[in-house]
């Protein structure tokens, strides 16, 4: 009986890194949008940078989802 | 479809029935968090999950023989063995659904297959090493992996998102949850619908209907995909409630972290060749997300019951599978007997479930979801009274009528003890177990069922 510790280890490592990375990115994006929401509410403009950053974050997340779908399809 | 014998037809129908239970059992994996945080309306969530499951079934055309390949010796497997395995898996799925516990459908299927193979060909037919590496180790690893990832990311998201609480944040978390839940559904469709396709194909090969080594015929792919999608759409609301509300109280950030961690762990593991059970992964990630929030609590009693169910899944399904295989070995009438028993006990379980209905209208209700589980499991887990209670069921009984009736009854009584108690006296959950049993069913066997249920 041979336990594939390498596979187990990489599953743990990859899951942890990818999940934390994705959630961090996504939350940053949301933080950006919230900042802009506040800026608008308080009447002064700006927040353009925050919004751009937010969309960059979301784009990265979307890319990760696309890669996930690719993985599901490629398995066949 | 040359030479399509009756037994083959029965196996195919049973396999599709298993696929259906698989679908409604596992809706919770993808959608429980989305439903409990309110990101999607319950009906919309299950519809979306069903559609994605169907799509997932078509994405990959390779036969997923993972279940049968390697674990048991395929040489000499008869359709009857597969039928017996499916009976074990379906019954276990239904019992765990009734008590609202998420348990792995794949483990149920493997357990049934192992039991049936042992009964048919002896202990030599099972590869112990494969059992440990493919079943036991992943079962322990899955919740740890996903739980850890969900916990860390939940903590992180509360730190980064401290100041995000406006409309934008709300909408964002909703979208994120829906996307990751969609991924889980899709992955589930490719994995689990494939398993059924593999089983049906295996049966067709074993029965000589198609040549060894052929791909699953189109009608197999289509019907397996439809069965799992239909099951998903019907929705295992009891399990959704346990997963979404029973383990911990989830806020949108946590739901997002949990679902993302689940999707990642499932995809990473299946990509890296170390398959984890979807159910175990999602349960782990939900608990992790619960622990990650300050002041968040995990209901360890519910978690413990779930763990017990996981441990029992394999042996319980194996016992039923083995019993069913022994009975089918008696001849055609034995097979008919097992089929009748399966239909009868499914009907009994369905009837029991109607005593306390959980559906899309009350899936998020708080009326002591833990109470239901507590009592139901109290009747189900203790060793002698247990899911194994369904097992003597399958033991070879000399008299047909006897066998068909007697097995269903003890299990039914135990479970009956759980639900009326809940319905009649929600305020005093533990006390009325005995009266409930008496009130519930005056059948002669009720008297015998009382002691085990009451002593628990």
Short mmCIF file of C-alpha atoms in Angstrom, two decimals:
data_model
loop_
_atom_site.label_atom_id
_atom_site.label_comp_id
_atom_site.label_asym_id
_atom_site.label_seq_id
_atom_site.Cartn_x
_atom_site.Cartn_y
_atom_site.Cartn_z
CA UNK A 1 0.00 0.00 0.00
CA UNK A 2 1.52 3.25 -1.11
CA UNK A 3 0.14 6.54 0.03
CA UNK A 4 0.78 9.33 -2.38
CA UNK A 5 1.94 11.93 0.11
CA UNK A 6 3.19 14.21 -2.64
CA UNK A 7 -0.26 14.42 -4.22
CA UNK A 8 -1.87 14.94 -0.83
CA UNK A 9 0.63 17.65 0.06
CA UNK A 10 0.21 19.48 -3.21
CA UNK A 11 -3.57 19.35 -2.93
CA UNK A 12 -3.33 20.94 0.52
CA UNK A 13 -0.81 23.53 -0.61
CA UNK A 14 -2.58 24.49 -3.81
CA UNK A 15 -6.02 24.63 -2.21
CA UNK A 16 -4.81 26.81 0.60
CA UNK A 17 -2.83 29.19 -1.57
CA UNK A 18 -5.44 29.54 -4.30
CA UNK A 19 -8.37 29.94 -1.94
CA UNK A 20 -6.70 32.51 0.24
CA UNK A 21 -5.38 34.36 -2.79
CA UNK A 22 -8.76 34.44 -4.52
CA UNK A 23 -10.69 35.49 -1.46
CA UNK A 24 -8.13 38.21 -0.74
CA UNK A 25 -8.34 39.52 -4.29
CA UNK A 26 -12.10 39.47 -4.31
CA UNK A 27 -12.37 41.18 -0.95
CA UNK A 28 -9.93 43.84 -2.10
CA UNK A 29 -12.13 44.40 -5.11
CA UNK A 30 -15.16 44.77 -2.90
CA UNK A 31 -13.26 47.11 -0.61
CA UNK A 32 -12.44 49.24 -3.67
CA UNK A 33 -16.06 49.42 -4.75
CA UNK A 34 -17.15 50.30 -1.22
CA UNK A 35 -14.64 53.11 -1.05
CA UNK A 36 -15.99 54.59 -4.24
CA UNK A 37 -19.54 54.18 -2.92
CA UNK A 38 -18.59 56.19 0.14
CA UNK A 39 -16.80 58.81 -1.91
CA UNK A 40 -19.84 59.32 -4.08
CA UNK A 41 -22.14 59.40 -1.09
CA UNK A 42 -20.03 62.06 0.56
CA UNK A 43 -20.30 64.20 -2.52
CA UNK A 44 -16.67 64.46 -3.54
CA UNK A 45 -15.59 62.68 -6.66
CA UNK A 46 -12.50 60.58 -6.94
CA UNK A 47 -12.25 56.95 -6.16
CA UNK A 48 -11.36 56.32 -9.79
CA UNK A 49 -8.22 54.53 -8.73
CA UNK A 50 -10.16 52.40 -6.27
CA UNK A 51 -12.62 51.40 -8.97
CA UNK A 52 -9.89 50.55 -11.44
CA UNK A 53 -8.14 48.47 -8.82
CA UNK A 54 -11.42 46.75 -8.02
CA UNK A 55 -12.00 45.78 -11.61
CA UNK A 56 -8.47 44.48 -11.94
CA UNK A 57 -9.14 42.28 -8.92
CA UNK A 58 -12.44 41.02 -10.31
CA UNK A 59 -10.86 40.34 -13.68
CA UNK A 60 -8.24 38.18 -11.97
CA UNK A 61 -10.99 36.29 -10.16
CA UNK A 62 -12.90 35.78 -13.40
CA UNK A 63 -9.74 34.42 -14.96
CA UNK A 64 -9.43 31.96 -12.09
CA UNK A 65 -13.03 30.82 -12.62
CA UNK A 66 -12.37 30.42 -16.33
CA UNK A 67 -9.33 28.32 -15.52
CA UNK A 68 -11.48 26.23 -13.19
CA UNK A 69 -13.99 25.57 -15.97
CA UNK A 70 -11.12 24.73 -18.24
CA UNK A 71 -9.90 22.16 -15.70
CA UNK A 72 -13.34 20.58 -15.48
CA UNK A 73 -13.62 20.29 -19.24
CA UNK A 74 -10.07 19.17 -19.80
CA UNK A 75 -10.55 16.21 -17.50
CA UNK A 76 -12.44 14.39 -20.21
CA UNK B 1 -29.31 -2.85 -27.47
CA UNK B 2 -29.02 -6.46 -28.50
CA UNK B 3 -29.81 -9.07 -25.90
CA UNK B 4 -31.10 -6.72 -23.28
CA UNK B 5 -32.09 -9.04 -20.49
CA UNK B 6 -34.50 -8.28 -17.70
CA UNK B 7 -31.80 -8.16 -15.05
CA UNK B 8 -29.89 -5.61 -17.12
CA UNK B 9 -32.96 -3.45 -17.38
CA UNK B 10 -33.40 -3.65 -13.63
CA UNK B 11 -29.78 -2.71 -13.03
CA UNK B 12 -30.00 0.26 -15.35
CA UNK B 13 -33.17 1.53 -13.70
CA UNK B 14 -31.67 1.05 -10.24
CA UNK B 15 -28.52 2.86 -11.30
CA UNK B 16 -30.59 5.78 -12.51
CA UNK B 17 -32.48 5.75 -9.22
CA UNK B 18 -29.16 5.92 -7.41
CA UNK B 19 -28.13 8.79 -9.64
CA UNK B 20 -31.32 10.58 -8.67
CA UNK B 21 -30.68 10.13 -4.94
CA UNK B 22 -27.12 11.24 -5.55
CA UNK B 23 -28.41 14.43 -7.11
CA UNK B 24 -30.78 15.41 -4.35
CA UNK B 25 -28.37 14.30 -1.67
CA UNK B 26 -25.63 16.53 -3.01
CA UNK B 27 -27.60 19.65 -3.89
CA UNK B 28 -26.54 20.83 -0.47
CA UNK B 29 -22.87 20.72 -1.40
CA UNK B 30 -23.20 23.35 -4.03
CA UNK B 31 -26.11 25.38 -2.82
CA UNK B 32 -26.53 25.17 0.96
CA UNK B 33 -24.37 28.20 1.70
CA UNK B 34 -25.86 30.23 -1.13
CA UNK B 35 -29.34 29.50 0.17
CA UNK B 36 -28.64 30.09 3.85
CA UNK B 37 -26.94 33.42 3.26
CA UNK B 38 -29.78 34.48 1.00
CA UNK B 39 -27.59 35.01 -2.06
CA UNK B 40 -30.09 33.06 -4.13
CA UNK B 41 -33.70 32.12 -3.56
CA UNK B 42 -33.95 28.40 -2.75
CA UNK B 43 -35.82 27.44 -5.92
CA UNK B 44 -33.54 29.49 -8.13
CA UNK B 45 -30.50 27.95 -6.49
CA UNK B 46 -31.54 24.35 -7.06
CA UNK B 47 -32.64 25.11 -10.62
CA UNK B 48 -29.27 26.62 -11.38
CA UNK B 49 -27.46 23.74 -9.76
CA UNK B 50 -29.55 21.22 -11.70
CA UNK B 51 -28.83 22.92 -15.00
CA UNK B 52 -25.11 23.00 -14.29
CA UNK B 53 -25.14 19.37 -13.24
CA UNK B 54 -26.74 18.47 -16.54
CA UNK B 55 -24.19 20.49 -18.45
CA UNK B 56 -21.41 18.93 -16.41
CA UNK B 57 -22.58 15.44 -17.32
CA UNK B 58 -21.99 16.19 -20.98
CA UNK B 59 -18.67 17.96 -20.60
CA UNK B 60 -16.59 14.87 -20.40
CA UNK B 61 -17.22 11.70 -22.35
CA UNK B 62 -14.64 9.44 -20.81
CA UNK B 63 -16.06 6.61 -18.78
CA UNK B 64 -15.39 7.34 -15.14
CA UNK B 65 -14.71 3.84 -14.01
CA UNK B 66 -13.02 5.16 -10.88
CA UNK B 67 -15.60 3.49 -8.72
CA UNK B 68 -15.28 0.04 -10.13
CA UNK B 69 -11.74 0.19 -11.38
CA UNK B 70 -9.18 -1.05 -8.91
CA UNK B 71 -11.37 -1.20 -5.84
CA UNK B 72 -12.90 -4.55 -6.58
CA UNK B 73 -11.88 -7.27 -8.95
CA UNK B 74 -14.03 -6.64 -12.01
CA UNK B 75 -13.49 -10.05 -13.52
CA UNK B 76 -16.57 -12.12 -13.00
CA UNK B 77 -18.79 -9.30 -11.77
CA UNK B 78 -22.36 -10.19 -12.62
CA UNK B 79 -25.14 -7.65 -13.11
CA UNK B 80 -26.69 -8.99 -9.90
CA UNK B 81 -23.65 -7.86 -7.91
CA UNK B 82 -23.96 -4.35 -9.27
CA UNK B 83 -27.67 -4.39 -8.53
CA UNK B 84 -27.01 -5.43 -4.92
CA UNK B 85 -24.40 -2.68 -4.57
CA UNK B 86 -26.84 -0.08 -5.83
CA UNK B 87 -29.51 -1.24 -3.41
CA UNK B 88 -27.11 -0.69 -0.50
CA UNK B 89 -26.10 2.73 -1.78
CA UNK B 90 -29.64 3.95 -2.41
CA UNK B 91 -30.93 2.85 0.98
CA UNK B 92 -28.07 4.51 2.81
CA UNK B 93 -28.57 7.71 0.82
CA UNK B 94 -32.25 7.74 1.69
CA UNK B 95 -31.70 7.08 5.39
CA UNK B 96 -29.12 9.83 5.73
CA UNK B 97 -31.39 12.18 3.79
CA UNK B 98 -34.25 11.40 6.14
CA UNK B 99 -32.18 12.40 9.15
CA UNK B 100 -30.74 15.34 7.24
CA UNK B 101 -27.10 14.33 7.34
CA UNK B 102 -24.74 15.03 4.48
CA UNK B 103 -22.82 11.88 3.68
CA UNK B 104 -20.80 10.93 0.66
CA UNK B 105 -22.80 9.31 -2.13
CA UNK B 106 -19.60 7.96 -3.59
CA UNK B 107 -18.75 6.23 -0.35
CA UNK B 108 -22.22 4.72 -0.27
CA UNK B 109 -21.76 3.38 -3.78
CA UNK B 110 -18.28 2.07 -3.03
CA UNK B 111 -19.49 0.51 0.20
CA UNK B 112 -22.31 -1.23 -1.61
CA UNK B 113 -19.94 -2.47 -4.27
CA UNK B 114 -17.44 -3.73 -1.70
CA UNK B 115 -20.09 -5.55 0.29
CA UNK B 116 -21.67 -7.11 -2.76
CA UNK B 117 -18.28 -8.17 -4.12
CA UNK B 118 -17.30 -9.77 -0.82
CA UNK B 119 -20.59 -11.63 -0.58
CA UNK B 120 -20.21 -12.78 -4.12
CA UNK B 121 -16.52 -13.65 -4.30
CA UNK B 122 -15.09 -13.51 -0.79
CA UNK B 123 -12.72 -11.07 0.88
CA UNK B 124 -10.12 -11.58 -1.81
CA UNK B 125 -12.26 -9.53 -4.18
CA UNK B 126 -11.48 -6.27 -2.38
CA UNK B 127 -8.13 -4.55 -2.54
CA UNK B 128 -7.47 -3.31 0.99
CA UNK B 129 -4.67 -0.96 0.00
CA UNK B 130 -6.84 0.80 -2.54
CA UNK B 131 -9.53 1.11 0.08
CA UNK B 132 -7.22 3.02 2.40
CA UNK B 133 -5.62 5.27 -0.19
CA UNK B 134 -8.73 5.99 -2.22
CA UNK B 135 -11.38 6.12 0.45
CA UNK B 136 -10.20 6.45 4.03
CA UNK B 137 -7.35 8.88 3.62
CA UNK B 138 -9.24 11.31 1.36
CA UNK B 139 -12.17 11.19 3.76
CA UNK B 140 -9.95 12.45 6.56
CA UNK B 141 -7.97 14.85 4.40
CA UNK B 142 -10.88 16.56 2.64
CA UNK B 143 -12.46 18.42 5.55
CA UNK B 144 -9.04 19.38 6.88
CA UNK B 145 -7.83 20.82 3.59
CA UNK B 146 -11.01 22.72 2.81
CA UNK B 147 -11.60 23.72 6.41
CA UNK B 148 -8.16 25.21 6.82
CA UNK B 149 -8.40 27.15 3.58
CA UNK B 150 -11.87 28.44 4.44
CA UNK B 151 -10.83 29.45 7.94
CA UNK B 152 -7.78 31.40 6.85
CA UNK B 153 -9.58 33.10 4.01
CA UNK B 154 -12.59 33.98 6.14
CA UNK B 155 -10.32 35.64 8.67
CA UNK B 156 -8.54 37.47 5.90
CA UNK B 157 -11.74 38.64 4.27
CA UNK B 158 -13.00 40.09 7.54
CA UNK B 159 -9.70 41.91 8.00
CA UNK B 160 -9.46 43.34 4.50
CA UNK B 161 -13.17 43.99 4.22
CA UNK B 162 -13.57 45.71 7.58
CA UNK B 163 -14.79 48.89 5.99
CA UNK B 164 -16.80 47.31 3.20
CA UNK B 165 -20.37 47.15 4.26
CA UNK B 166 -22.34 49.10 1.69
CA UNK B 167 -24.56 47.94 -1.13
CA UNK B 168 -21.56 47.25 -3.32
CA UNK B 169 -20.11 44.80 -0.82
CA UNK B 170 -23.41 43.02 -0.49
CA UNK B 171 -23.81 42.64 -4.23
CA UNK B 172 -20.21 41.59 -4.62
CA UNK B 173 -20.42 38.78 -2.10
CA UNK B 174 -23.60 37.56 -3.71
CA UNK B 175 -22.01 37.37 -7.12
CA UNK B 176 -18.91 35.68 -5.76
CA UNK B 177 -20.91 33.03 -3.97
CA UNK B 178 -23.04 32.29 -7.00
CA UNK B 179 -19.98 31.89 -9.19
CA UNK B 180 -18.19 29.52 -6.86
CA UNK B 181 -21.35 27.52 -6.18
CA UNK B 182 -21.78 27.21 -9.94
CA UNK B 183 -18.30 25.78 -10.25
CA UNK B 184 -19.03 23.21 -7.56
CA UNK B 185 -22.23 22.18 -9.37
CA UNK B 186 -20.42 21.81 -12.65
CA UNK B 187 -17.65 19.74 -11.11
CA UNK B 188 -20.26 17.61 -9.37
CA UNK B 189 -22.02 16.92 -12.65
CA UNK B 190 -18.85 15.72 -14.32
CA UNK B 191 -17.81 13.58 -11.36
CA UNK B 192 -20.97 12.02 -10.05
CA UNK B 193 -23.01 11.66 -13.22
CA UNK B 194 -19.93 9.98 -14.65
CA UNK B 195 -19.88 7.50 -11.81
CA UNK B 196 -23.38 6.33 -12.66
CA UNK B 197 -22.51 6.18 -16.33
CA UNK B 198 -19.51 4.07 -15.41
CA UNK B 199 -21.65 1.72 -13.34
CA UNK B 200 -24.29 1.33 -16.06
CA UNK B 201 -21.61 0.74 -18.66
CA UNK B 202 -19.96 -1.82 -16.41
CA UNK B 203 -23.28 -3.61 -16.03
CA UNK B 204 -23.89 -3.55 -19.76
CA UNK B 205 -20.48 -5.05 -20.35
CA UNK B 206 -20.95 -7.62 -17.60
CA UNK B 207 -24.31 -8.56 -19.09
CA UNK B 208 -22.84 -8.85 -22.54
CA UNK B 209 -25.02 -6.13 -24.06
CA UNK B 210 -22.06 -4.12 -25.30
CA UNK B 211 -18.50 -5.06 -26.06
CA UNK B 212 -15.85 -4.72 -23.35
CA UNK B 213 -13.98 -1.46 -23.54
CA UNK B 214 -16.71 0.48 -25.31
CA UNK B 215 -17.67 4.03 -24.42
CA UNK B 216 -20.98 4.61 -22.69
CA UNK B 217 -23.77 4.76 -25.28
CA UNK B 218 -25.40 8.15 -25.77
CA UNK B 219 -28.64 7.12 -24.11
CA UNK B 220 -26.65 6.25 -20.98
CA UNK B 221 -25.00 9.66 -20.87
CA UNK B 222 -28.29 11.41 -21.50
CA UNK B 223 -30.32 9.48 -18.94
CA UNK B 224 -27.63 9.70 -16.25
CA UNK B 225 -27.34 13.45 -16.76
CA UNK B 226 -31.11 13.88 -16.60
CA UNK B 227 -31.48 11.70 -13.51
CA UNK B 228 -28.89 13.63 -11.53
CA UNK B 229 -30.28 16.97 -12.69
CA UNK B 230 -33.80 15.99 -11.72
CA UNK B 231 -32.62 14.83 -8.31
CA UNK B 232 -30.76 18.07 -7.82
CA UNK B 233 -33.79 20.11 -8.74
CA UNK B 234 -36.07 18.21 -6.35
CA UNK B 235 -33.55 19.16 -3.72
CA UNK B 236 -32.55 17.41 -0.54
CA UNK B 237 -33.87 20.24 1.61
CA UNK B 238 -33.19 18.44 4.86
CA UNK B 239 -29.51 18.18 4.08
CA UNK B 240 -29.37 21.73 2.80
CA UNK B 241 -30.74 22.90 6.12
CA UNK B 242 -28.15 20.97 8.10
CA UNK B 243 -25.31 22.15 5.90
CA UNK B 244 -26.41 25.77 5.62
CA UNK B 245 -27.81 26.37 9.09
CA UNK B 246 -27.10 23.41 11.33
CA UNK B 247 -23.33 23.51 11.40
CA UNK B 248 -22.81 27.21 11.93
CA UNK B 249 -24.43 30.55 11.13
CA UNK B 250 -23.01 31.88 7.92
CA UNK B 251 -22.72 35.50 6.86
CA UNK B 252 -22.18 36.35 3.19
CA UNK B 253 -18.41 36.75 3.55
CA UNK B 254 -18.19 33.34 5.17
CA UNK B 255 -20.43 31.76 2.58
CA UNK B 256 -18.20 33.14 -0.13
CA UNK B 257 -15.00 31.96 1.57
CA UNK B 258 -16.47 28.51 2.23
CA UNK B 259 -17.74 28.00 -1.29
CA UNK B 260 -14.54 29.28 -2.87
CA UNK B 261 -12.45 26.99 -0.73
CA UNK B 262 -14.71 24.06 -1.61
CA UNK B 263 -14.55 24.75 -5.34
CA UNK B 264 -10.78 25.13 -5.20
CA UNK B 265 -10.20 21.99 -3.16
CA UNK B 266 -12.45 19.90 -5.42
CA UNK B 267 -10.85 21.12 -8.61
CA UNK B 268 -7.31 20.95 -7.27
CA UNK B 269 -7.76 17.46 -5.92
CA UNK B 270 -9.40 15.99 -8.98
CA UNK B 271 -6.79 17.67 -11.16
CA UNK B 272 -3.89 16.40 -9.06
CA UNK B 273 -5.18 12.87 -8.94
CA UNK B 274 -6.27 12.75 -5.34
CA UNK B 275 -10.01 12.71 -5.43
CA UNK B 276 -11.89 14.14 -2.50
CA UNK B 277 -15.55 13.67 -1.74
CA UNK B 278 -17.54 16.81 -2.54
CA UNK B 279 -19.62 16.30 0.58
CA UNK B 280 -16.64 16.08 2.89
CA UNK B 281 -14.98 19.07 1.30
CA UNK B 282 -18.03 21.30 1.64
CA UNK B 283 -18.75 20.25 5.22
CA UNK B 284 -15.16 21.00 6.12
CA UNK B 285 -15.15 24.36 4.45
CA UNK B 286 -18.41 25.40 6.09
CA UNK B 287 -16.96 24.54 9.50
CA UNK B 288 -13.75 26.34 8.66
CA UNK B 289 -15.68 29.43 7.67
CA UNK B 290 -17.58 29.21 10.94
CA UNK B 291 -14.36 29.11 12.91
CA UNK B 292 -12.79 31.91 10.91
CA UNK B 293 -15.20 34.63 12.01
CA UNK B 294 -14.70 36.24 15.39
CA UNK B 295 -17.48 35.03 17.61
CA UNK B 296 -18.49 32.41 15.08
CA UNK B 297 -19.49 29.07 16.51
CA UNK B 298 -19.48 25.61 15.06
CA UNK B 299 -22.06 23.26 16.49
CA UNK B 300 -19.76 20.43 17.28
CA UNK B 301 -22.60 18.13 18.20
CA UNK B 302 -23.91 18.34 14.64
CA UNK B 303 -20.41 17.99 13.28
CA UNK B 304 -19.84 14.90 15.39
CA UNK B 305 -23.02 13.30 14.14
CA UNK B 306 -21.96 14.00 10.62
CA UNK B 307 -18.59 12.40 11.26
CA UNK B 308 -20.31 9.34 12.69
CA UNK B 309 -22.45 9.11 9.56
CA UNK B 310 -19.34 9.32 7.41
CA UNK B 311 -17.69 6.50 9.28
CA UNK B 312 -20.82 4.39 9.06
CA UNK B 313 -21.45 5.05 5.36
CA UNK B 314 -19.07 2.47 4.00
CA UNK B 315 -19.83 -0.43 6.37
CA UNK B 316 -23.58 0.21 6.38
CA UNK B 317 -23.85 0.31 2.61
CA UNK B 318 -21.53 -2.69 2.43
CA UNK B 319 -23.71 -4.71 4.80
CA UNK B 320 -26.87 -3.95 2.85
CA UNK B 321 -25.05 -4.63 -0.40
CA UNK B 322 -23.74 -7.94 0.91
CA UNK B 323 -27.15 -8.98 2.21
CA UNK B 324 -28.78 -8.03 -1.06
CA UNK B 325 -26.18 -9.98 -2.99
CA UNK B 326 -26.78 -13.08 -0.86
CA UNK B 327 -30.49 -12.87 -1.52
CA UNK B 328 -30.11 -12.30 -5.25
CA UNK B 329 -27.83 -15.34 -5.25
CA UNK B 330 -30.84 -17.45 -4.39
CA UNK B 331 -32.16 -17.06 -7.89
CA UNK B 332 -34.45 -14.85 -9.89
CA UNK B 333 -37.06 -14.74 -7.17
CA UNK B 334 -34.32 -13.52 -4.80
CA UNK B 335 -33.58 -10.63 -7.13
CA UNK B 336 -37.26 -9.83 -7.34
CA UNK B 337 -37.40 -9.94 -3.56
CA UNK B 338 -34.57 -7.46 -3.21
CA UNK B 339 -36.19 -5.18 -5.76
CA UNK B 340 -39.47 -5.34 -3.87
CA UNK B 341 -37.66 -4.65 -0.63
CA UNK B 342 -35.92 -1.63 -2.13
CA UNK B 343 -39.17 -0.17 -3.39
CA UNK B 344 -40.98 -0.89 -0.11
CA UNK B 345 -38.35 0.64 2.13
CA UNK B 346 -37.97 3.67 -0.12
CA UNK B 347 -41.70 4.17 0.17
CA UNK B 348 -41.54 3.85 3.95
CA UNK B 349 -38.72 6.38 4.16
CA UNK B 350 -40.60 8.78 1.92
CA UNK B 351 -43.70 8.40 4.04
CA UNK B 352 -41.72 9.08 7.20
CA UNK B 353 -40.27 12.19 5.64
CA UNK B 354 -43.76 13.58 5.11
CA UNK B 355 -44.33 13.71 8.85
CA UNK B 356 -42.10 16.69 9.09
CA UNK B 357 -41.74 18.25 5.71
CA UNK B 358 -38.69 20.31 4.90
CA UNK B 359 -38.84 22.09 1.57
CA UNK B 360 -37.87 25.34 -0.06
CA UNK B 361 -40.31 27.29 2.12
CA UNK B 362 -38.73 26.42 5.46
CA UNK B 363 -35.23 25.43 4.54
CA UNK B 364 -33.83 28.50 6.28
CA UNK B 365 -36.18 28.23 9.23
CA UNK B 366 -34.60 27.98 12.63
CA UNK B 367 -37.13 25.72 14.27
CA UNK B 368 -34.48 23.67 15.98
CA UNK B 369 -32.85 22.09 13.01
CA UNK B 370 -30.37 20.64 15.45
CA UNK B 371 -33.26 19.12 17.36
CA UNK B 372 -34.42 17.15 14.39
CA UNK B 373 -30.99 15.89 13.71
CA UNK B 374 -30.28 15.15 17.33
CA UNK B 375 -33.29 12.99 17.78
CA UNK B 376 -33.18 11.33 14.45
CA UNK B 377 -29.58 10.43 14.84
CA UNK B 378 -30.16 9.30 18.37
CA UNK B 379 -32.37 6.69 16.85
CA UNK B 380 -30.01 5.90 14.07
CA UNK B 381 -26.43 5.93 15.28
CA UNK B 382 -26.15 3.75 18.36
CA UNK B 383 -24.54 0.56 17.17
CA UNK B 384 -27.30 -1.97 17.67
CA UNK B 385 -30.24 0.19 16.66
CA UNK B 386 -28.53 1.74 13.74
CA UNK B 387 -28.46 2.13 9.96
CA UNK B 388 -27.30 -1.32 10.36
CA UNK B 389 -30.88 -1.77 11.41
CA UNK B 390 -31.59 -1.72 7.74
CA UNK B 391 -29.12 -4.51 7.32
CA UNK B 392 -30.77 -7.52 8.84
CA UNK B 393 -33.20 -6.39 6.29
CA UNK B 394 -31.14 -7.79 3.58
CA UNK B 395 -30.14 -10.95 5.37
CA UNK B 396 -31.44 -13.95 3.60
CA UNK B 397 -34.86 -14.78 4.93
CA UNK B 398 -36.45 -18.02 3.96
CA UNK B 399 -39.89 -16.59 3.49
CA UNK B 400 -40.45 -13.99 0.92
CA UNK B 401 -43.16 -12.01 2.60
CA UNK B 402 -41.26 -12.08 5.84
CA UNK B 403 -38.14 -10.68 4.29
CA UNK B 404 -39.90 -7.95 2.44
CA UNK B 405 -41.74 -6.71 5.47
CA UNK B 406 -39.64 -7.28 8.55
CA UNK B 407 -36.51 -5.37 7.60
CA UNK B 408 -38.26 -2.17 6.84
CA UNK B 409 -40.16 -2.12 10.07
CA UNK B 410 -37.46 -1.85 12.75
CA UNK B 411 -35.68 0.89 10.87
CA UNK B 412 -38.95 2.64 10.32
CA UNK B 413 -39.80 2.54 14.00
CA UNK B 414 -36.50 4.00 15.03
CA UNK B 415 -36.83 6.83 12.64
CA UNK B 416 -40.45 7.33 13.50
CA UNK B 417 -39.36 7.92 17.05
CA UNK B 418 -37.45 10.94 15.91
CA UNK B 419 -39.93 12.89 13.93
CA UNK B 420 -43.21 12.83 15.75
CA UNK B 421 -41.34 13.88 18.86
CA UNK B 422 -40.20 16.92 16.99
CA UNK B 423 -43.57 17.70 15.57
CA UNK B 424 -45.67 17.25 18.67
CA UNK B 425 -43.45 18.78 21.30
CA UNK B 426 -40.84 21.07 19.87
CA UNK B 427 -40.38 22.74 23.22
CA UNK B 428 -39.24 19.59 25.00
CA UNK B 429 -37.18 17.92 22.36
CA UNK B 430 -35.77 14.97 24.23
CA UNK B 431 -38.53 13.90 26.55
CA UNK B 432 -41.37 12.53 24.48
CA UNK B 433 -39.50 9.86 22.64
CA UNK B 434 -41.46 7.02 24.16
CA UNK B 435 -44.95 8.40 23.84
CA UNK B 436 -44.11 9.45 20.35
CA UNK B 437 -43.28 5.94 19.33
CA UNK B 438 -46.46 4.64 20.82
CA UNK B 439 -48.52 7.34 19.25
CA UNK B 440 -46.77 7.01 15.99
CA UNK B 441 -47.41 3.42 15.27
CA UNK B 442 -49.36 0.77 17.05
CA UNK B 443 -47.85 -1.97 14.92
CA UNK B 444 -46.83 -5.04 16.92
CA UNK B 445 -43.14 -4.44 16.40
CA UNK B 446 -43.42 -1.00 17.93
CA UNK B 447 -43.07 -2.49 21.36
CA UNK B 448 -39.78 -4.01 20.46
CA UNK B 449 -38.54 -0.82 18.94
CA UNK B 450 -39.14 1.20 22.08
CA UNK B 451 -36.32 -0.01 24.28
CA UNK B 452 -33.46 0.82 21.93
CA UNK B 453 -34.95 4.14 20.97
CA UNK B 454 -35.77 5.12 24.51
CA UNK B 455 -32.48 4.16 26.08
CA UNK B 456 -30.50 6.29 23.75
#
